[in-house]
XYZ file of C-alpha atoms in Angstrom:
470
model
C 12.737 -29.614 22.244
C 11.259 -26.569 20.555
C 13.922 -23.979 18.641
C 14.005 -21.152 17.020
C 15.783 -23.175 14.064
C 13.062 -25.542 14.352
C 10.484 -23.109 13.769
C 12.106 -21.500 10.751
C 13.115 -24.783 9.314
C 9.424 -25.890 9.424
C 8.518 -22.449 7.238
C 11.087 -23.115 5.271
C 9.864 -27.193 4.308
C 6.281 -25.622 3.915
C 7.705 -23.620 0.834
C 10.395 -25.751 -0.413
C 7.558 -28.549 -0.644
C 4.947 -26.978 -2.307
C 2.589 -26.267 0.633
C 2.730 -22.604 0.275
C 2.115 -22.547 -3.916
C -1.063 -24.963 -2.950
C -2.189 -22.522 -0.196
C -1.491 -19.283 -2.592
C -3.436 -21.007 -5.564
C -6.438 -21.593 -3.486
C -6.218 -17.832 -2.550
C -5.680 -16.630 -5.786
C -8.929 -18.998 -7.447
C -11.711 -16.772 -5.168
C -11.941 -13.934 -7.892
C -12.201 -11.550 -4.768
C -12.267 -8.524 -6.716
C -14.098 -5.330 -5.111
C -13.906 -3.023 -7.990
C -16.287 -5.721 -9.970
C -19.544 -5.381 -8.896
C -20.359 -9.406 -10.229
C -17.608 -10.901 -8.247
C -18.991 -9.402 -5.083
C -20.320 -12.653 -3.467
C -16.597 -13.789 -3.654
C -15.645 -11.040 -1.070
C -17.470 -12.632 1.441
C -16.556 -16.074 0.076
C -12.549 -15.253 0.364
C -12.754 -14.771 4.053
C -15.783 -17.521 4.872
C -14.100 -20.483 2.719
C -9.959 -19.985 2.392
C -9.207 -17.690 6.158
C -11.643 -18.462 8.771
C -11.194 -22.423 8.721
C -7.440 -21.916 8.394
C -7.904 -19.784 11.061
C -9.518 -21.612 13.336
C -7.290 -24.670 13.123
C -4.842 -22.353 14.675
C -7.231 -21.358 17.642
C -8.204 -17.935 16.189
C -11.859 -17.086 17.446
C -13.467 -15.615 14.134
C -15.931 -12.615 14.032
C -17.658 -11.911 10.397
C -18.759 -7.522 10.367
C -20.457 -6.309 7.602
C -18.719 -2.911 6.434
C -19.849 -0.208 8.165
C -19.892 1.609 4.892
C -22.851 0.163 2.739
C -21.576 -1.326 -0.793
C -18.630 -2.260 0.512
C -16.897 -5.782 1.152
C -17.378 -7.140 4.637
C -14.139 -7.298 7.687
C -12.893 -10.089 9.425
C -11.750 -10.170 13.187
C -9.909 -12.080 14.974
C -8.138 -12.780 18.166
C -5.755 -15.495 19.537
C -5.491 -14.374 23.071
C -3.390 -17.147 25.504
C -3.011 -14.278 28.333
C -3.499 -10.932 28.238
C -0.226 -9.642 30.104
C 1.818 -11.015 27.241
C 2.866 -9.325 24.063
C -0.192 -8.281 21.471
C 0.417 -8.139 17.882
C -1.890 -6.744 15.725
C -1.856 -7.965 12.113
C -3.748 -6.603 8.820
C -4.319 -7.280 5.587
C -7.315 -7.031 2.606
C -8.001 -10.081 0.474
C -9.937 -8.073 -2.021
C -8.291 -7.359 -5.409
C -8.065 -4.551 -8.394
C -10.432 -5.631 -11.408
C -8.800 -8.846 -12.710
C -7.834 -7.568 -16.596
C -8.505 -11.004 -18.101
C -8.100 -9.749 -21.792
C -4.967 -7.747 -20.911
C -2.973 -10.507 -19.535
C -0.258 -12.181 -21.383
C -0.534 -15.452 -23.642
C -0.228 -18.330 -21.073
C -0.958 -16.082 -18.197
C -4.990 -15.192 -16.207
C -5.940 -13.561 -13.292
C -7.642 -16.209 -11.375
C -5.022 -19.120 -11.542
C -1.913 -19.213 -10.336
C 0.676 -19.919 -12.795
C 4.234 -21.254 -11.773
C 6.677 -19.611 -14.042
C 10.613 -19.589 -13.437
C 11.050 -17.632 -10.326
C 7.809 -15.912 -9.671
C 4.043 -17.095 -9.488
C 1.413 -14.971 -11.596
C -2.237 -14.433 -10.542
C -4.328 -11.699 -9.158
C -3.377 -11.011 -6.119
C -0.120 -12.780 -5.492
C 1.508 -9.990 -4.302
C -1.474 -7.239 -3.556
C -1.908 -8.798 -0.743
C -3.202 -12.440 -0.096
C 0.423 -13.226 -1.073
C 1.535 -11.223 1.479
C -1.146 -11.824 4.609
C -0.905 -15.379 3.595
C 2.754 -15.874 4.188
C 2.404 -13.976 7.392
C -0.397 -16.720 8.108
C 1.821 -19.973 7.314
C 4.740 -18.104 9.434
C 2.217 -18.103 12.952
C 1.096 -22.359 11.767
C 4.452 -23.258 11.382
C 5.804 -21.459 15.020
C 2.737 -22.760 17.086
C 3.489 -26.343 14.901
C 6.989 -26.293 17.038
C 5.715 -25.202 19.986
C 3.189 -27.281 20.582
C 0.520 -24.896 20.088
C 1.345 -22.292 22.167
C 2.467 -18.908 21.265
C 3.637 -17.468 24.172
C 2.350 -14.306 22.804
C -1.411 -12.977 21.441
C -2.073 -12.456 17.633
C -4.982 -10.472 16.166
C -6.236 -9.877 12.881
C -8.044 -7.447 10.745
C -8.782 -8.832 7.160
C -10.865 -6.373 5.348
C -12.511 -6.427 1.730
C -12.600 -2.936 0.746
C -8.648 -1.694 0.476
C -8.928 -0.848 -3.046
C -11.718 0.572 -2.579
C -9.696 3.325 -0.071
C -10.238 1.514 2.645
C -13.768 2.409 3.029
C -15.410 1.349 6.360
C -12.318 0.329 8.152
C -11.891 3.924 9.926
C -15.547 3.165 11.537
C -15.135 -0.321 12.153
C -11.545 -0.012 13.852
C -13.167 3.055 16.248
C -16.167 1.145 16.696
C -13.614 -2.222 17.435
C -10.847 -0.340 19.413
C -11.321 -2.389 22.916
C -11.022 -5.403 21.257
C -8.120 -4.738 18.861
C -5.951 -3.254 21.596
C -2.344 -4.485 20.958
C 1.276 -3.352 21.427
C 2.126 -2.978 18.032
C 1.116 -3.471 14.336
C 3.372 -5.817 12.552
C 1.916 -6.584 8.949
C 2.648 -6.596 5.484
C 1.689 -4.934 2.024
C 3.817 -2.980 -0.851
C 7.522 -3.369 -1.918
C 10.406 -3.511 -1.189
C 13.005 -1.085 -1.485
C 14.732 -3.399 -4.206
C 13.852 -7.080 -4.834
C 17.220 -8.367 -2.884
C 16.874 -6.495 0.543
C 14.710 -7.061 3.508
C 12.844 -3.718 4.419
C 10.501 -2.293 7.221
C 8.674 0.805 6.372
C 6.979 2.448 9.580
C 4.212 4.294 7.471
C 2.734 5.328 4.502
C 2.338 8.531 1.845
C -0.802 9.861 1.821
C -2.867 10.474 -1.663
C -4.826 14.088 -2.085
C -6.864 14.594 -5.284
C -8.019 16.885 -7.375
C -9.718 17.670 -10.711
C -8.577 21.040 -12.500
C -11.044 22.090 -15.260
C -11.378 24.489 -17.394
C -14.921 25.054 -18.822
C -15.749 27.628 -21.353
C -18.599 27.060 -23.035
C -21.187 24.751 -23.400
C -20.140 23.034 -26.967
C -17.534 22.790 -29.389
C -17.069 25.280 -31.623
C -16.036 25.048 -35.406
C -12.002 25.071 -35.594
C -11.843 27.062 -39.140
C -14.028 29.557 -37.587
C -13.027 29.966 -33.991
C -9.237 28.681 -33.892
C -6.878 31.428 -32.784
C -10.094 33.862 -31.641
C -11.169 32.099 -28.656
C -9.743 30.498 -25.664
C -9.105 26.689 -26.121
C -8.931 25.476 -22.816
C -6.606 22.320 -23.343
C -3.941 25.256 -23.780
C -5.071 27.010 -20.848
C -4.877 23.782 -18.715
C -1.165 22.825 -20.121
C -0.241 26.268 -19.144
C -1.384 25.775 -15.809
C -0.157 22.475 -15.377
C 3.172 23.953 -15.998
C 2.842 26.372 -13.900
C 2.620 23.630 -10.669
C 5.905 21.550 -12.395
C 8.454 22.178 -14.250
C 10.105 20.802 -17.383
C 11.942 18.125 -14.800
C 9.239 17.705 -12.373
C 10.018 20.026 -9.532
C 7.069 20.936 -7.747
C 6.698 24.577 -8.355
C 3.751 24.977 -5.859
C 6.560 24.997 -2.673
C 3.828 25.262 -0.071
C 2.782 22.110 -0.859
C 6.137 20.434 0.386
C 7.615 18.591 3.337
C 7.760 20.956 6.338
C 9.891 18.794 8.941
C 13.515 20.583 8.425
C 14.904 22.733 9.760
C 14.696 24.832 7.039
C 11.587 22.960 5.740
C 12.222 19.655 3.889
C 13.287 16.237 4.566
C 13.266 15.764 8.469
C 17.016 15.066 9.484
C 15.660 11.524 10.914
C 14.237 10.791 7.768
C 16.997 11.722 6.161
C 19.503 9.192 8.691
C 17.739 6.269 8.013
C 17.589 6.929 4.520
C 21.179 7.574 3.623
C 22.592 4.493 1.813
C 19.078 2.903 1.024
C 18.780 1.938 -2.710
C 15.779 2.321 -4.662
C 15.281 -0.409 -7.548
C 12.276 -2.030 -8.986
C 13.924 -4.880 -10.936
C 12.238 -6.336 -14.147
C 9.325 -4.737 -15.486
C 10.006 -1.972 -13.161
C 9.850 1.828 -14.889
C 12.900 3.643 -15.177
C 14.651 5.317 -12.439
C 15.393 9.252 -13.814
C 18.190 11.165 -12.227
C 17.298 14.194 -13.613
C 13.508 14.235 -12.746
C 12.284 15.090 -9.253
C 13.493 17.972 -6.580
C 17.276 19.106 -7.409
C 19.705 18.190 -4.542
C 17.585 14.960 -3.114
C 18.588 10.953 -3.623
C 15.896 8.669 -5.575
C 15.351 7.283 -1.617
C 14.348 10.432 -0.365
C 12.534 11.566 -3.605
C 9.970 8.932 -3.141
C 9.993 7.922 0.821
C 10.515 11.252 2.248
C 9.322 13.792 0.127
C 6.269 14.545 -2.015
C 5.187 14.030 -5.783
C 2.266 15.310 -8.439
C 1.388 13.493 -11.377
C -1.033 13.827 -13.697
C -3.310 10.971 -13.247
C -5.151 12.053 -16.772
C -6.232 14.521 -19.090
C -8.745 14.824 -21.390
C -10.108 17.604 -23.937
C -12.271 16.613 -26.636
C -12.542 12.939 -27.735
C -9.071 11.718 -28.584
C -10.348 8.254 -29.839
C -12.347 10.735 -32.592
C -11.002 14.146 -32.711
C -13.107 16.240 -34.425
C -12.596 20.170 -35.973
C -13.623 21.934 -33.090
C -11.574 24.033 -30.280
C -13.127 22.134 -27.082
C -15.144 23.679 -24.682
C -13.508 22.029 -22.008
C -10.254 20.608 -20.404
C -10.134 18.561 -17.363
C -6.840 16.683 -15.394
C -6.994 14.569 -13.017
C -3.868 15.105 -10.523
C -2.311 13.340 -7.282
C -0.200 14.380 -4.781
C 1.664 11.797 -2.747
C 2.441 13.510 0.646
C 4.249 12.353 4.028
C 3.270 13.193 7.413
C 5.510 16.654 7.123
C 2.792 18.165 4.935
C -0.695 19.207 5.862
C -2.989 18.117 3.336
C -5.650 20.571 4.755
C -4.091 23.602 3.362
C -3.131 21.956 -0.455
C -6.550 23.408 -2.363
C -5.741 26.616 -1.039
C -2.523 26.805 -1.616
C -3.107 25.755 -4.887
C -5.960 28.180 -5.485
C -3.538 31.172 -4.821
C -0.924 29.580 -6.731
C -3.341 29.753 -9.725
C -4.732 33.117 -9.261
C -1.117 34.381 -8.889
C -0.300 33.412 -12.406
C -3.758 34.824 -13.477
C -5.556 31.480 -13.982
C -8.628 32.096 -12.502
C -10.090 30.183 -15.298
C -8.632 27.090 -14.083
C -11.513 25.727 -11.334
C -10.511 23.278 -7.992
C -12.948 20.397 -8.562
C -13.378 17.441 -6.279
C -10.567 17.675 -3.219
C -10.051 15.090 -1.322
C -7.882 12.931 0.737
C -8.373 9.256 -0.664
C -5.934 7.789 2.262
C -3.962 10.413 4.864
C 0.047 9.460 5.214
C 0.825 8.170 8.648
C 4.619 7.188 10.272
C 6.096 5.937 13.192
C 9.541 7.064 14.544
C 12.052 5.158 12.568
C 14.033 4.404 15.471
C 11.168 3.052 17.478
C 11.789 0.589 20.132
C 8.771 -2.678 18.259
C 10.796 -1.329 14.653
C 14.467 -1.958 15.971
C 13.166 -4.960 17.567
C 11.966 -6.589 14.169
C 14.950 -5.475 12.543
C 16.880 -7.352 14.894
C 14.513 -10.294 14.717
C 14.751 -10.487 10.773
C 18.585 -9.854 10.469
C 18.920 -13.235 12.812
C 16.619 -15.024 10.843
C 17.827 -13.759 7.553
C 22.019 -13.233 8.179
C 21.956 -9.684 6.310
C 20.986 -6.355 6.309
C 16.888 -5.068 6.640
C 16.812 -1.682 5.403
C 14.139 0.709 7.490
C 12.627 2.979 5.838
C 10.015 5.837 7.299
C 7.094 4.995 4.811
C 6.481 3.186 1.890
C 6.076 5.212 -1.397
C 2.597 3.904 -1.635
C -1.058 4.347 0.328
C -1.906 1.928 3.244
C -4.731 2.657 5.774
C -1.909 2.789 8.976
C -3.611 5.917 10.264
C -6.307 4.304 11.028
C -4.591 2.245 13.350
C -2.335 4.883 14.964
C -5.674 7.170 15.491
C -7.830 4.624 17.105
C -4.785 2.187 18.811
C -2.249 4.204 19.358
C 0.247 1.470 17.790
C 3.494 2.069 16.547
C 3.236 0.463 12.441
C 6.091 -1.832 11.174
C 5.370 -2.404 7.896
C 7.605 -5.877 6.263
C 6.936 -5.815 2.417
C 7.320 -9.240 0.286
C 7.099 -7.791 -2.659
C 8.584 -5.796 -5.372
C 8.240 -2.562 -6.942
C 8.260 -4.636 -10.636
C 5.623 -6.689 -9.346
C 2.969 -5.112 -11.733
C -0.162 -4.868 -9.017
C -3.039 -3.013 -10.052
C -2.138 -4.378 -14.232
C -2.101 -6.949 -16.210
C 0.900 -10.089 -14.924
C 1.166 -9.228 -11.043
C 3.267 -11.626 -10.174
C 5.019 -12.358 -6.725
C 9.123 -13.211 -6.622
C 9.515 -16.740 -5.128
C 12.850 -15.503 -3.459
C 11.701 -12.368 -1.273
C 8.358 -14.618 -0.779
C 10.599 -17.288 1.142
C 12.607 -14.953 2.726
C 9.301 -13.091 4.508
C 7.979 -16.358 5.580
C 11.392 -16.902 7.436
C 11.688 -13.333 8.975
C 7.624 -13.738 10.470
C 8.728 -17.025 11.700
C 11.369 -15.669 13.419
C 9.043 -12.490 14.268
C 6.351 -14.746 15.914
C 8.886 -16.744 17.860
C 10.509 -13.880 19.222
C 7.483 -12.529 20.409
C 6.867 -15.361 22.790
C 10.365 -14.765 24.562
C 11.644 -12.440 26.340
C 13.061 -8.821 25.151
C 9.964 -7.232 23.511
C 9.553 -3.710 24.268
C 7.973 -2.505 27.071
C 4.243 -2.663 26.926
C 2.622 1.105 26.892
């Protein structure tokens, strides 16, 4: 007869045997890079060769889009309906890849083959994100293996080829799509954990907002003997102003551009609930955790899931690969703001511009604004994020840690805008995982442990006790 312990056991043989390091190395061959414009066939190649057969063993019926953006990589669909009264889950995930690094990667080590090493496999992609959809993947084979190939339960999929890229095309494509990709709720995977060792949900995502302050003076350099300490450098200028927006221990000076949700402004009480006692660690490779830098009074956990940060993507002024004696005639920075849903990112050039002017900086210019990918949440306490907590503490014995977005940038508004679907976000990986550089690598540990908790997740949904649909 079919079990619940039969389903996870079978998830659990398909790693312990080697079937899920032969599926990842397969994945992690198709150099499906989008920010290479030569590896562009394998965009379409990723989801044509390695998903859509896999997914039609399992009864998916496949639909190929072109992006609706031109230039970008194309979107799969896909839909596993067995009756639409029952339970819809929506999943997502991008197979494309940052630029693979070759040269950058350590001795031993390459982008496009997956190496085995100790207790994590290297390769592009591993855990950014065909690590990640893939395990959810092997989770749904392995329950429909022990039921007999029935569900109980409808799956669909969006697999897109543009993510980092910003996601282009997948705002149109999800409006244009929104009959068919009706569901109940989006249960899917990308980003960290909040430390290696502990099971975590996010229910959203930080936005990004950029920016480019410049400061442009004249056309050309000008001779340093002649002009230093008469006229304006404007790398000076620019470090003044910089300073101006954080301090020495990076408190955001600009206060408008903070969390509003308090009741005094700041970090929403709810937020603040579910965050009391979560850890924050990045294990090897990760950066350093500083207590002293960040907003006074706040805990690393709600420094970087519930409140907002600038940094100083870069700065240039002059050519610092060949300096030359001349005082610049320019200065230009780069800068990021990662916001939550308690900010409006509407009003941050503004605010900025009169934060500038205040301190008589009307040199420094607001260049290029935009919002690369808008924050989104779901209620912490939501009834489809309780219910996979419960579902992966059963299948795990321990603790799952919710948490009320992840401190990176995933396209979940999208999805709330056009579907209305509460997000529960299950991360496999780990902040030390080094995606977007050289070594990404994916921990063989927290990679087992997700295939268990979506086996458990995709059996549960076939039984009785789901939330109420609408």
């Amino acid at each position: 007869m079919a079990t619940r312990d039969g389903a996870l056991e079978r998830a659990g043989r398909f790693f312990d045997q080697g079937g899920f390091q032969d599926l990842l190395a397969r994945l992690v061959a198709i150099p499906s890079t989008s920010q290479e414009a030569e590896h562009a066939p394998a965009l379409r190649r990723y989801l044509e060769e390695a998903i859509s057969p896999w997914l039609e063993r399992m009864g998916f019926a496949i639909s190929l889009h072109e992006n609706p953006e031109p230039g970008f990589g194309p979107i799969l669909m896909a839909t596993r309906i067995e009756d639409p009264a029952l339970p819809t889950a929506l999943l997502y995930g991008h197979g494309d890849t940052v630029a693979g690094l070759d040269a950058q990667w350590s001795p031993g080590l390459t982008p496009w083959a997956l190496t085995d090493k100790g207790d994590r496999w290297y390769g592009r992609g591993t855990a950014d994100n065909k690590g990640q959809h893939a395990l959810n993947l092997a989770a749904l084979e392995a329950v429909l293996a022990e039921r007999g190939g029935r569900l109980g339960a409808n799956v669909k999929l969006v697999l897109e080829m543009a993510e980092e890229r910003g996601s282009k095309g997948l705002r149109a494509f999800v409006a244009a799509q929104a009959e068919a990709l009706k569901a109940d709720a989006l249960i899917a995977s990308d980003g960290p954990r909040v430390e290696p060792g502990l099971p975590t949900i996010a229910t959203g995502t930080r936005g990004t907002w950029h920016c480019d302050l410049v400061v442009k003076l004249r056309e050309g350099g000008v001779h340093s003997g002649h002009w230093g300490g008469l006229t304006t450098d404007p790398a000076v200028v620019l470090a003044h102003a910089l300073s101006t927006i954080m301090d020495r221990d990076g408190k955001i000076l600009v206060r408008g551009w903070l969390p509003q949700g308090g009741a005094q402004g700041g970090v929403p009480a709810a937020v603040r609930a579910v965050l009391e006692g979560c850890p924050v660690g990045g294990g090897d490779g990760a950066a350093t955790i500083d207590e002293g830098w960040g907003e006074p009074g706040l805990t690393p956990a709600e420094k970087i899931y519930g409140w907002n940060s600038f940094i100083v993507l870069a700065m240039t002024s002059g050519v610092p690969a060949n300096p030359v004696n001349a005082v610049a005639p320019d200065a230009r920075a780069h800068c990021q703001i990662r916001y939550t849903v308690d900010s409006d990112p509407a009003t941050f050039e503004a605010t900025l511009r009169a934060h500038l002017d205040a301190h008589g900086l009307q040199q420094v210019r607001i260049e290029n604004a935009f919002v690369r990918m808008p924050a989104s949440r779901t209620a912490p306490d939501h009834p489809w994020v309780r219910w996979a907590q419960a579902s992966m503490e059963r299948s795990l014995g321990g603790r799952v840690q919710i948490i009320p977005n992840s401190s990176g940038g995933l396209p979940g508004d999208v999805f709330v805008d056009h579907l209305g679907v509460p997000l529960v976000w299950v991360p496999h990986s780990y902040n030390g995982c080094k995606q977007h550089g050289p070594d990404e690598h994916l921990l063989k540990a927290p990679a087992r442990e997700g295939l268990l908790a979506f086996a458990g997740m995709w059996w549960d949904l076939g039984e009785p006790g789901t939330p109420p649909r609408g």
